[in-house]
Short mmCIF file of C-alpha atoms in Angstrom, two decimals:
data_model
loop_
_atom_site.label_atom_id
_atom_site.label_comp_id
_atom_site.label_asym_id
_atom_site.label_seq_id
_atom_site.Cartn_x
_atom_site.Cartn_y
_atom_site.Cartn_z
CA UNK A 36 112.23 5.50 -94.00
CA UNK A 37 110.89 7.89 -92.29
CA UNK A 38 107.52 7.62 -94.90
CA UNK A 39 107.71 3.54 -93.77
CA UNK A 40 106.65 3.71 -89.98
CA UNK A 41 105.12 5.73 -87.09
CA UNK A 42 106.22 9.31 -87.41
CA UNK A 43 106.32 9.36 -83.80
CA UNK A 44 108.12 6.29 -83.02
CA UNK A 45 110.79 7.22 -85.64
CA UNK A 46 111.53 9.92 -83.50
CA UNK A 47 111.43 8.35 -79.95
CA UNK A 48 114.40 8.39 -78.08
CA UNK A 49 115.34 11.24 -79.65
CA UNK A 50 112.75 14.61 -79.42
CA UNK A 51 110.29 12.30 -78.03
CA UNK A 52 110.07 11.16 -75.04
CA UNK A 53 107.12 7.29 -74.09
CA UNK A 54 103.85 7.78 -73.43
CA UNK A 55 104.63 5.09 -70.52
CA UNK A 56 107.15 5.12 -68.25
CA UNK A 57 108.62 2.70 -65.52
CA UNK A 58 110.47 -0.35 -65.12
CA UNK A 59 109.95 -3.84 -64.27
CA UNK A 60 111.15 -7.21 -63.79
CA UNK A 61 110.90 -10.09 -67.04
CA UNK A 62 107.94 -12.01 -65.88
CA UNK A 63 105.60 -8.47 -64.31
CA UNK A 64 106.43 -6.58 -67.52
CA UNK A 65 104.24 -7.85 -70.07
CA UNK A 66 101.16 -7.97 -67.32
CA UNK A 67 102.04 -3.82 -66.83
CA UNK A 68 102.22 -3.57 -70.27
CA UNK A 69 98.54 -4.45 -70.59
CA UNK A 70 97.55 -3.16 -68.35
CA UNK A 71 98.95 0.45 -69.41
CA UNK A 72 96.97 -0.59 -73.19
CA UNK A 73 93.83 -1.41 -71.87
CA UNK A 74 93.75 1.29 -68.99
CA UNK A 75 95.16 4.02 -72.45
CA UNK A 76 91.91 2.10 -74.44
CA UNK A 77 89.56 2.90 -71.22
CA UNK A 78 90.62 6.95 -70.48
CA UNK A 79 89.83 7.44 -74.57
CA UNK A 80 86.63 5.62 -74.70
CA UNK A 81 85.02 6.71 -71.48
CA UNK A 82 86.34 10.93 -72.22
CA UNK A 83 85.85 11.24 -75.20
CA UNK A 84 83.64 13.94 -74.55
CA UNK A 85 86.50 15.89 -72.82
CA UNK A 86 88.34 15.83 -76.65
CA UNK A 87 91.94 13.17 -74.81
CA UNK A 88 94.53 13.91 -76.85
CA UNK A 89 97.31 11.65 -75.90
CA UNK A 90 97.08 10.16 -72.00
CA UNK A 91 100.51 9.36 -69.79
CA UNK A 92 101.69 7.33 -67.71
CA UNK A 93 103.89 7.01 -65.56
CA UNK A 94 105.14 3.94 -62.09
CA UNK A 95 106.84 3.94 -59.43
CA UNK A 96 107.17 1.83 -56.79
CA UNK A 97 103.94 2.92 -54.78
CA UNK A 98 101.78 4.91 -57.32
CA UNK A 99 101.22 5.55 -60.55
CA UNK A 100 100.90 8.45 -61.81
CA UNK A 101 98.74 9.11 -65.26
CA UNK A 102 98.74 12.27 -67.61
CA UNK A 103 95.63 12.79 -69.28
CA UNK A 104 96.15 16.11 -72.17
CA UNK A 105 92.05 17.29 -73.15
CA UNK A 106 90.59 19.72 -74.37
CA UNK A 107 87.98 20.48 -71.77
CA UNK A 108 89.28 19.53 -68.58
CA UNK A 109 86.13 20.55 -67.25
CA UNK A 110 84.08 17.55 -68.58
CA UNK A 111 86.95 15.62 -66.58
CA UNK A 112 87.14 17.19 -63.04
CA UNK A 113 82.97 17.61 -62.64
CA UNK A 114 82.02 19.41 -59.95
CA UNK A 115 84.25 19.61 -56.74
CA UNK A 116 86.36 17.49 -58.78
CA UNK A 117 83.96 15.33 -58.35
CA UNK A 118 84.67 13.25 -61.86
CA UNK A 119 88.31 13.27 -60.86
CA UNK A 120 86.78 10.78 -57.59
CA UNK A 121 84.99 8.31 -59.33
CA UNK A 122 86.99 7.91 -63.12
CA UNK A 123 90.30 7.29 -60.04
CA UNK A 124 87.36 4.06 -58.34
CA UNK A 125 87.12 2.92 -61.52
CA UNK A 126 90.63 3.49 -62.32
CA UNK A 127 91.53 1.52 -59.36
CA UNK A 128 88.93 -0.88 -60.17
CA UNK A 129 89.94 -2.03 -63.29
CA UNK A 130 93.22 -2.57 -61.78
CA UNK A 131 92.22 -4.49 -59.34
CA UNK A 132 93.24 -2.74 -56.69
CA UNK A 133 91.64 -3.29 -53.36
CA UNK A 134 90.70 0.06 -50.93
CA UNK A 135 91.00 -1.17 -47.60
CA UNK A 136 94.09 -3.53 -48.84
CA UNK A 137 97.66 -0.29 -46.77
CA UNK A 138 100.09 -1.58 -49.50
CA UNK A 139 98.40 -1.01 -52.63
CA UNK A 140 99.26 1.41 -55.45
CA UNK A 141 98.34 5.16 -55.49
CA UNK A 142 96.64 6.55 -58.14
CA UNK A 143 97.91 9.97 -58.41
CA UNK A 144 95.18 11.25 -62.40
CA UNK A 145 96.81 14.72 -63.76
CA UNK A 146 94.77 16.64 -65.96
CA UNK A 147 96.21 19.12 -68.48
CA UNK A 148 94.70 21.56 -70.91
CA UNK A 149 95.53 21.29 -74.99
CA UNK A 150 94.90 25.13 -75.86
CA UNK A 151 95.33 24.52 -79.42
CA UNK A 152 93.27 21.64 -80.15
CA UNK A 153 93.98 21.93 -84.07
CA UNK A 154 97.58 21.32 -83.47
CA UNK A 155 97.20 17.46 -82.39
CA UNK A 156 96.60 15.30 -84.85
CA UNK A 157 94.85 12.48 -82.48
CA UNK A 158 92.01 15.43 -81.78
CA UNK A 159 92.02 16.80 -85.63
CA UNK A 160 91.32 12.70 -86.56
CA UNK A 161 87.99 12.68 -84.03
CA UNK A 162 86.03 15.50 -85.47
CA UNK A 163 86.66 14.45 -89.14
CA UNK A 164 85.91 10.76 -87.63
CA UNK A 165 82.56 12.04 -86.19
CA UNK A 166 81.81 13.82 -89.56
CA UNK A 167 81.64 10.80 -91.46
CA UNK A 168 79.95 9.03 -89.37
CA UNK A 169 77.70 11.82 -89.43
CA UNK A 170 77.59 11.52 -93.18
CA UNK A 171 78.63 14.86 -94.22
CA UNK A 172 80.96 14.94 -97.71
CA UNK A 173 84.69 13.72 -97.20
CA UNK A 174 86.12 16.99 -98.43
CA UNK A 175 84.59 20.02 -96.99
CA UNK A 176 85.28 17.71 -93.50
CA UNK A 177 88.81 16.90 -94.41
CA UNK A 178 89.41 20.75 -96.40
CA UNK A 179 87.72 22.16 -92.52
CA UNK A 180 90.53 20.29 -91.32
CA UNK A 181 92.97 21.43 -92.70
CA UNK A 182 92.20 25.10 -92.91
CA UNK A 183 91.42 25.17 -89.03
CA UNK A 184 95.48 23.23 -88.71
CA UNK A 185 97.22 25.64 -90.55
CA UNK A 186 95.43 28.62 -89.35
CA UNK A 187 96.58 28.01 -85.34
CA UNK A 188 99.79 27.48 -86.88
CA UNK A 189 100.80 24.40 -88.31
CA UNK A 190 103.44 23.84 -90.57
CA UNK A 191 101.27 21.56 -93.12
CA UNK A 192 99.26 18.97 -92.58
CA UNK A 193 98.05 15.74 -94.16
CA UNK A 194 94.67 14.03 -94.10
CA UNK A 195 95.13 10.29 -95.57
CA UNK A 196 91.66 8.34 -95.63
CA UNK A 197 91.80 5.15 -96.90
CA UNK A 198 87.97 2.28 -97.29
CA UNK A 199 84.49 2.93 -99.26
CA UNK A 200 84.98 6.41 -98.81
CA UNK A 201 81.61 7.92 -100.02
CA UNK A 202 80.44 4.53 -100.01
CA UNK A 203 81.74 3.66 -103.17
CA UNK A 204 81.90 -0.30 -104.10
CA UNK A 205 85.47 -0.55 -104.27
CA UNK A 206 87.52 0.68 -101.59
CA UNK A 207 90.21 3.47 -102.51
CA UNK A 208 92.73 6.66 -101.00
CA UNK A 209 92.33 9.74 -101.32
CA UNK A 210 95.52 12.32 -99.54
CA UNK A 211 95.32 15.60 -98.77
CA UNK A 212 97.83 18.07 -97.39
CA UNK A 213 99.17 21.68 -97.33
CA UNK A 214 102.11 22.71 -96.29
CA UNK A 215 105.21 20.77 -96.14
CA UNK A 216 105.42 17.48 -93.88
CA UNK A 217 109.13 16.43 -94.30
CA UNK A 218 109.25 12.89 -92.70
CA UNK A 219 112.28 11.64 -92.91
CA UNK A 220 113.98 14.48 -91.02
CA UNK A 221 114.51 13.59 -87.28
CA UNK A 222 114.18 17.21 -86.60
CA UNK A 223 110.42 17.50 -87.52
CA UNK A 224 108.10 18.28 -84.66
CA UNK A 225 105.40 15.43 -86.36
CA UNK A 226 102.66 14.62 -84.83
CA UNK A 227 100.68 12.07 -85.69
CA UNK A 228 97.47 9.68 -85.44
CA UNK A 229 95.19 7.35 -86.69
CA UNK A 230 91.24 6.79 -86.62
CA UNK A 231 88.81 4.01 -87.53
CA UNK A 232 85.57 5.53 -88.32
CA UNK A 233 82.47 2.88 -89.04
CA UNK A 234 80.41 4.51 -91.93
CA UNK A 235 76.76 3.29 -93.51
CA UNK A 236 78.15 1.20 -95.98
CA UNK A 237 81.84 0.23 -94.09
CA UNK A 238 85.08 0.92 -92.78
CA UNK A 239 87.63 4.30 -93.45
CA UNK A 240 90.50 4.51 -91.99
CA UNK A 241 91.75 8.15 -91.55
CA UNK A 242 95.44 9.50 -90.65
CA UNK A 243 97.19 12.70 -90.08
CA UNK A 244 100.22 13.59 -89.46
CA UNK A 245 100.34 17.75 -87.85
CA UNK A 246 103.58 19.45 -88.65
CA UNK A 247 104.62 22.29 -86.45
CA UNK A 248 108.31 23.23 -87.47
CA UNK A 249 111.19 21.77 -85.69
CA UNK A 250 113.29 21.04 -82.95
CA UNK A 251 116.39 20.70 -80.81
CA UNK A 252 117.80 17.67 -80.21
#
């Protein structure tokens, strides 16, 4: 089972917590869920230069708290916090929250620094995507990512490429790994991400698994 499902979803509830944390009535659930999806996509694209590892959203009765985990927090905060203010305004606009409404939801943005980017699958995948788009040799890009993650303290890392690798006429899959990736062990702390890279020849899908050791359930 562990080889067929998303490692995060497989351990959700037992080892990991939800990335969106709130309760809603049945008629409001789909609206809030769609808001979270669009907000997360917007932040991942908007703050791409800051190196976004993940976005978590908490909702209460009168407040929405957005936790943004980035490798370069200064890019998000800006000079004197101006970047946060502008980001707050854009989020309010996307969620259709009016400034003159006293009963409107409040937006609280908290920026957390990712101290070791090489141990976050999302950042490793983003780095490989950027290199493939710039026509960097795929084996060299992947091997560099493997070495950096292992040097940073990872117990194991696996990278899978699928698609028109190196501009091949027929799509294929290639797997690279170092160390161990015990995907079927629920105690295993495995970070996972998948991203597409649009190269000149077509799309190449990148999947990254990073094993950080065991946690106690």
